[in-house]
Coordinates of C-alpha atoms in Angstrom, one line a residue:
M1 CA 0.0 0.0 0.0
A2 CA 2.9 2.3 -0.7
D3 CA 0.7 4.4 -2.9
G4 CA -2.2 4.5 -0.5
V5 CA -5.5 2.8 -0.6
E6 CA -7.8 3.3 -3.6
L7 CA -10.9 4.8 -2.1
T8 CA -14.3 5.6 -3.7
I9 CA -16.8 7.8 -2.0
V10 CA -20.4 6.9 -3.0
V11 CA -23.0 9.8 -2.8
P12 CA -26.7 9.1 -3.6
C13 CA -28.3 12.2 -5.0
Y14 CA -32.0 13.0 -5.4
N15 CA -33.1 16.5 -6.3
E16 CA -29.9 17.9 -4.7
E17 CA -29.2 20.8 -7.1
A18 CA -29.2 23.3 -4.2
V19 CA -26.3 21.4 -2.4
I20 CA -24.5 19.3 -5.0
V21 CA -21.8 21.8 -6.0
E22 CA -21.0 22.8 -2.5
S23 CA -21.0 19.2 -1.4
A24 CA -18.7 18.3 -4.3
D25 CA -16.2 21.1 -3.3
R26 CA -16.1 19.8 0.3
L27 CA -15.7 16.2 -0.8
R28 CA -12.9 17.2 -3.1
A29 CA -11.1 19.0 -0.3
C30 CA -11.5 16.0 2.0
I31 CA -10.2 13.5 -0.5
N32 CA -7.3 15.7 -1.5
K33 CA -6.4 16.0 2.2
M34 CA -6.3 12.3 2.6
I35 CA -4.2 11.9 -0.6
L36 CA -1.6 14.4 0.7
A37 CA -1.6 12.5 4.0
G38 CA -0.7 9.3 2.1
K39 CA -3.8 7.5 3.4
I40 CA -5.4 7.0 0.0
S41 CA -4.3 6.7 -3.6
R42 CA -4.4 9.4 -6.2
N43 CA -6.7 7.0 -8.1
S44 CA -9.4 7.5 -5.5
R45 CA -12.7 8.9 -6.8
I46 CA -16.0 10.4 -5.8
L47 CA -19.0 8.6 -7.4
L48 CA -22.2 10.7 -7.6
V49 CA -25.4 8.6 -8.1
N50 CA -28.3 10.4 -9.6
D51 CA -31.5 8.7 -8.4
G52 CA -33.9 9.9 -11.1
S53 CA -33.8 13.5 -10.0
S54 CA -36.4 15.8 -11.5
D55 CA -34.3 18.9 -11.2
A56 CA -30.8 19.8 -12.6
T57 CA -28.9 17.4 -10.4
W58 CA -27.7 15.2 -13.2
D59 CA -26.7 18.2 -15.4
L60 CA -24.6 19.5 -12.5
I61 CA -23.0 16.0 -12.0
Q62 CA -22.1 15.8 -15.7
G63 CA -20.6 19.3 -15.4
L64 CA -18.5 18.2 -12.4
C65 CA -17.3 15.1 -14.3
A66 CA -16.4 17.1 -17.3
K67 CA -14.2 19.5 -15.3
D68 CA -12.6 17.1 -12.9
T69 CA -11.8 13.4 -13.4
L70 CA -11.9 13.0 -9.6
F71 CA -15.7 12.7 -10.1
C72 CA -17.6 9.8 -11.6
G73 CA -21.3 9.9 -12.5
L74 CA -24.0 7.2 -12.5
S75 CA -27.6 8.0 -13.4
L76 CA -30.6 5.7 -12.8
S77 CA -33.5 5.5 -15.2
R78 CA -36.0 6.7 -12.6
N79 CA -36.3 7.3 -8.9
F80 CA -35.7 3.9 -7.3
G81 CA -35.3 5.2 -3.8
H82 CA -32.3 6.1 -1.5
Q83 CA -31.5 2.5 -0.6
A84 CA -31.5 1.3 -4.3
A85 CA -29.4 4.2 -5.4
L86 CA -26.9 3.6 -2.6
L87 CA -26.8 -0.1 -3.6
A88 CA -26.1 0.8 -7.2
G89 CA -23.2 2.9 -6.2
L90 CA -21.8 0.2 -4.0
H91 CA -22.1 -2.4 -6.8
I92 CA -20.3 -0.2 -9.3
A93 CA -17.8 1.6 -7.0
P94 CA -14.1 0.7 -7.7
G95 CA -11.4 0.6 -5.2
E96 CA -10.1 -1.3 -2.1
A97 CA -12.4 0.7 0.2
V98 CA -15.8 2.4 -0.3
I99 CA -17.4 5.1 1.9
S100 CA -21.0 6.0 1.5
I101 CA -22.4 9.3 2.6
D102 CA -25.5 11.4 1.8
A103 CA -25.3 14.4 -0.5
D104 CA -26.5 16.9 2.2
L105 CA -23.2 16.3 4.1
Q106 CA -24.9 16.4 7.5
D107 CA -22.5 13.6 8.3
D108 CA -19.0 14.9 9.5
L109 CA -16.4 14.6 6.7
E110 CA -13.6 14.5 9.3
A111 CA -14.8 11.0 10.3
M112 CA -13.7 9.7 6.9
E113 CA -10.0 9.9 8.0
Q114 CA -10.8 8.0 11.2
M115 CA -12.6 5.4 9.0
M116 CA -9.5 5.0 6.9
D117 CA -7.4 4.6 10.0
R118 CA -9.7 1.8 11.2
F119 CA -9.5 0.2 7.7
L120 CA -5.7 0.3 7.8
E121 CA -5.9 -1.4 11.1
G122 CA -7.7 -4.4 9.5
Y123 CA -11.4 -3.6 9.8
D124 CA -13.6 -4.5 6.9
V125 CA -16.7 -2.4 8.0
V126 CA -16.5 0.9 9.8
Y127 CA -19.9 2.3 10.9
G128 CA -20.3 6.0 11.4
V129 CA -22.3 6.5 14.6
R130 CA -23.8 9.8 15.8
R131 CA -22.9 11.0 19.3
A132 CA -26.2 12.8 19.7
R133 CA -29.3 14.0 17.8
N134 CA -29.1 17.7 18.8
V135 CA -29.9 18.9 15.2
D136 CA -33.1 16.8 15.1
G137 CA -36.5 17.9 16.3
L138 CA -38.2 16.3 19.2
F139 CA -40.4 14.2 17.0
K140 CA -37.5 12.9 14.9
R141 CA -35.4 12.1 18.1
V142 CA -38.3 10.2 19.7
T143 CA -39.2 8.2 16.6
A144 CA -35.6 7.3 15.9
L145 CA -35.0 6.1 19.4
G146 CA -38.2 4.1 19.2
F147 CA -37.1 2.6 15.9
Y148 CA -33.8 1.3 17.2
R149 CA -35.4 -0.1 20.3
L150 CA -38.2 -1.8 18.3
M151 CA -35.7 -3.4 16.0
G152 CA -33.7 -4.6 19.0
L153 CA -36.8 -6.1 20.6
L154 CA -37.7 -7.9 17.3
G155 CA -34.2 -9.5 17.2
T156 CA -32.8 -7.5 14.2
R157 CA -29.1 -6.6 14.4
T158 CA -28.6 -2.9 13.8
V159 CA -26.0 -0.4 15.0
H160 CA -27.6 2.2 17.2
N161 CA -27.7 5.8 15.8
H162 CA -26.1 4.6 12.5
A163 CA -27.7 5.5 9.2
D164 CA -25.8 4.8 5.9
Y165 CA -22.5 6.6 6.6
R166 CA -20.0 3.7 6.6
L167 CA -16.8 2.3 5.1
M168 CA -16.7 -1.1 3.5
S169 CA -13.7 -3.1 2.3
R170 CA -13.6 -4.7 -1.2
R171 CA -14.3 -8.2 0.2
A172 CA -17.3 -6.8 2.2
I173 CA -18.7 -5.2 -1.0
E174 CA -18.2 -8.5 -2.9
A175 CA -20.1 -10.4 -0.2
L176 CA -22.9 -7.8 -0.3
R177 CA -23.4 -8.7 -4.0
D178 CA -24.8 -12.1 -2.9
Y179 CA -27.8 -10.5 -1.1
H180 CA -30.6 -10.1 -3.6
E181 CA -33.4 -8.7 -1.5
A182 CA -35.9 -6.6 -3.4
N183 CA -36.9 -4.8 -0.2
L184 CA -33.7 -3.1 0.8
F185 CA -32.6 -2.2 4.3
L186 CA -28.9 -1.9 4.0
R187 CA -28.4 -1.0 7.7
G188 CA -29.5 -4.5 8.5
I189 CA -28.0 -6.3 5.5
V190 CA -24.5 -5.0 6.1
T191 CA -24.5 -6.4 9.6
L192 CA -25.3 -9.8 8.1
V193 CA -22.2 -9.7 5.9
G194 CA -20.1 -10.1 8.9
F195 CA -16.3 -9.6 8.8
R196 CA -14.4 -7.5 11.4
S197 CA -16.2 -4.3 12.2
T198 CA -16.0 -1.2 14.4
T199 CA -17.5 2.2 14.9
V200 CA -16.4 5.8 14.6
M201 CA -18.3 8.5 16.5
Y202 CA -19.1 11.9 15.0
D203 CA -21.3 14.9 15.3
R204 CA -24.0 15.5 12.8
H205 CA -24.5 19.0 11.3
K206 CA -27.4 20.8 9.9
R207 CA -28.3 20.3 6.2
L208 CA -26.5 22.7 3.8
A209 CA -29.7 23.5 1.9
G210 CA -32.9 22.0 0.6
E211 CA -35.1 19.6 2.5
T212 CA -34.8 16.1 3.9
K213 CA -35.4 13.3 1.4
Y214 CA -36.8 11.1 4.3
P215 CA -40.1 12.6 5.2
L216 CA -42.4 10.8 7.6
R217 CA -44.0 8.7 4.8
K218 CA -40.6 7.3 3.7
M219 CA -39.4 6.8 7.2
L220 CA -42.5 4.7 8.0
A221 CA -42.0 2.7 4.7
L222 CA -38.3 2.0 5.6
T223 CA -39.3 0.9 9.1
L224 CA -41.9 -1.4 7.8
S225 CA -39.5 -2.9 5.3
A226 CA -36.9 -3.3 8.0
I227 CA -39.3 -5.2 10.3
T228 CA -40.8 -7.5 7.7
S229 CA -37.4 -8.2 6.0
F230 CA -35.5 -9.0 9.1
S231 CA -37.8 -10.3 11.8
S232 CA -40.4 -13.1 12.1
V233 CA -41.5 -11.9 15.5
P234 CA -44.7 -10.2 14.2
L235 CA -45.8 -13.6 12.8
R236 CA -45.2 -15.2 16.2
L237 CA -47.1 -12.4 17.9
I238 CA -50.2 -13.5 16.0
S239 CA -50.2 -16.9 17.7
L240 CA -49.5 -15.3 21.1
T241 CA -52.3 -12.8 20.6
A242 CA -54.6 -15.6 19.6
M243 CA -53.7 -17.4 22.8
L244 CA -54.3 -14.3 24.8
G245 CA -57.6 -13.9 23.0
I246 CA -58.7 -17.4 24.1
L247 CA -57.9 -16.6 27.7
I248 CA -59.9 -13.3 27.6
L249 CA -62.8 -15.1 25.8
V250 CA -62.8 -17.8 28.6
A251 CA -62.8 -15.0 31.2
V252 CA -65.7 -13.2 29.5
A253 CA -67.6 -16.5 29.3
L254 CA -67.1 -17.1 33.0
W255 CA -68.3 -13.6 33.8
V256 CA -71.4 -14.0 31.7
I257 CA -72.2 -17.3 33.5
W258 CA -71.6 -15.7 36.9
A259 CA -73.7 -12.6 36.0
R260 CA -76.6 -14.8 34.7
I261 CA -76.8 -17.0 37.7
F262 CA -76.0 -14.8 40.6
T263 CA -77.1 -11.2 39.5
N264 CA -79.6 -9.3 37.5
L265 CA -77.0 -7.1 35.9
G266 CA -76.7 -8.7 32.5
V267 CA -79.0 -8.1 29.5
P268 CA -79.7 -11.5 28.1
G269 CA -77.7 -12.3 24.9
W270 CA -75.7 -9.1 24.4
A271 CA -72.4 -10.1 26.1
S272 CA -72.3 -13.6 24.8
I273 CA -72.8 -12.5 21.2
L274 CA -71.2 -9.0 20.8
L275 CA -68.0 -9.3 22.8
P276 CA -66.7 -12.6 21.3
V277 CA -67.6 -11.4 17.8
L278 CA -65.8 -8.1 18.2
F279 CA -62.7 -9.7 19.8
I280 CA -62.4 -12.5 17.2
G281 CA -62.9 -10.0 14.4
F282 CA -60.1 -7.9 15.8
L283 CA -57.8 -10.9 15.9
N284 CA -58.6 -11.9 12.4
L285 CA -58.0 -8.4 11.0
L286 CA -54.7 -8.2 12.9
A287 CA -53.5 -11.6 11.6
I288 CA -54.6 -10.8 8.0
G289 CA -52.8 -7.5 8.1
V290 CA -49.5 -8.9 9.4
L291 CA -49.6 -11.9 7.0
G292 CA -50.5 -9.5 4.1
E293 CA -47.3 -7.4 4.7
Y294 CA -45.1 -10.5 4.6
M295 CA -46.9 -11.8 1.5
A296 CA -46.4 -8.5 -0.2
H297 CA -42.7 -8.8 0.4
I298 CA -42.6 -12.4 -0.8
F299 CA -44.5 -11.2 -4.0
D300 CA -41.8 -8.6 -4.6
E301 CA -39.0 -11.1 -4.0
V302 CA -40.5 -13.7 -6.3
K303 CA -40.8 -11.3 -9.2
A304 CA -37.1 -10.6 -8.9
R305 CA -37.3 -7.3 -10.7
P306 CA -34.2 -5.1 -11.0
R307 CA -33.7 -3.0 -7.9
Y308 CA -32.3 -0.3 -10.1
I309 CA -31.7 0.3 -13.8
V310 CA -28.6 2.2 -15.1
A311 CA -29.4 5.0 -17.5
D312 CA -26.1 6.7 -18.0
T313 CA -22.5 6.8 -16.7
K314 CA -19.7 9.4 -16.7
N315 CA -15.9 8.8 -16.3
L316 CA -16.4 5.0 -15.8
W317 CA -15.3 2.0 -17.6
V318 CA -16.2 -1.5 -16.6
S319 CA -14.4 -4.9 -16.5
K320 CA -15.9 -8.3 -16.1
R321 CA -15.8 -9.6 -12.5
G322 CA -12.8 -12.0 -12.2
E323 CA -11.4 -10.8 -15.6
P324 CA -9.8 -7.4 -14.9
G325 CA -8.1 -7.4 -18.2
T326 CA -11.3 -7.5 -20.2
P327 CA -12.7 -4.0 -20.5
I328 CA -16.4 -3.4 -21.3
S329 CA -18.0 -0.1 -22.1
A330 CA -20.0 1.3 -19.3
E331 CA -22.8 1.9 -21.9
D332 CA -23.3 -1.9 -21.9
F333 CA -24.9 -1.6 -18.5
V334 CA -27.4 1.0 -19.5
G335 CA -30.9 -0.4 -19.2
R336 CA -30.2 -3.1 -16.6
E337 CA -28.9 -3.7 -13.0
V338 CA -25.2 -4.4 -12.5
R339 CA -25.0 -7.8 -10.9
A340 CA -21.9 -9.9 -11.6
Y341 CA -19.5 -7.2 -12.6
E342 CA -17.1 -4.8 -10.9
T343 CA -15.8 -1.4 -12.2
R344 CA -12.7 0.5 -12.7
V345 CA -12.1 4.2 -13.4

């Protein structure tokens, strides 16, 4: 590693025209600093992934790529979502190490140097973990805390206060290729990859400009995907709830019998008909709802549709996986998902 580690920084972008130029300048300064320090190679790159933006994001990315070969561009055919765009970047990113970070740069860039230090110590996965959530509102802090606690209770391995700011080694990236879930929750999938891992603490900043790309609707969708993709506990809860329902039903039946024999409080017929019907109806709806969520995920997985489709690339050429001497034009990937290939710049 005399020439330093070849690093690629993957940046998913969706309608980021307000921040992309400033973010690119900061990332350029960060990567040049690490090059001068001898931690990374001069072949290191910044890969900007356009997730079907409807504004000028891709035009700005193309402009950056034309002016500076430090930048590479990848554009998806439509908006596939943050997780799919991030996965596309990880699949295509060249280099011995890959760091993923959001375009708003709320995550501290200084943590990248610490990540590289941990990588050089032999760690394959380095998670960026927030020290606190001071920049978040009360609602966001409460819901985030509830999310991590819920995932822990459901038996899903996640790193507390870690989003998608992380470093992965080349062998960790290659192992990630073997996970083909259509319903992506990379924070959970990466922990399943294994290998030696550690954390780096950092302070999160306010967004440079624009608005969050994870409103409440998308946060709820990600939470639901995480639960149904990584935990079978809700299915088991149906059986437990049914057992509890039987106990309650027995208790109601005993009360109805007691009231009928020893008191004049009960109106004949109402309790023995209405309460069991309502209770059983509730259990049925609950069970159907939970099973429906899991069946919907199975439906998506069985279809095996591409998780993203490449529309265009800039400053990239591609070689067959396992055959680094056989170059293929990046245009060959346009119109499909990159699966069994790796890339070079």
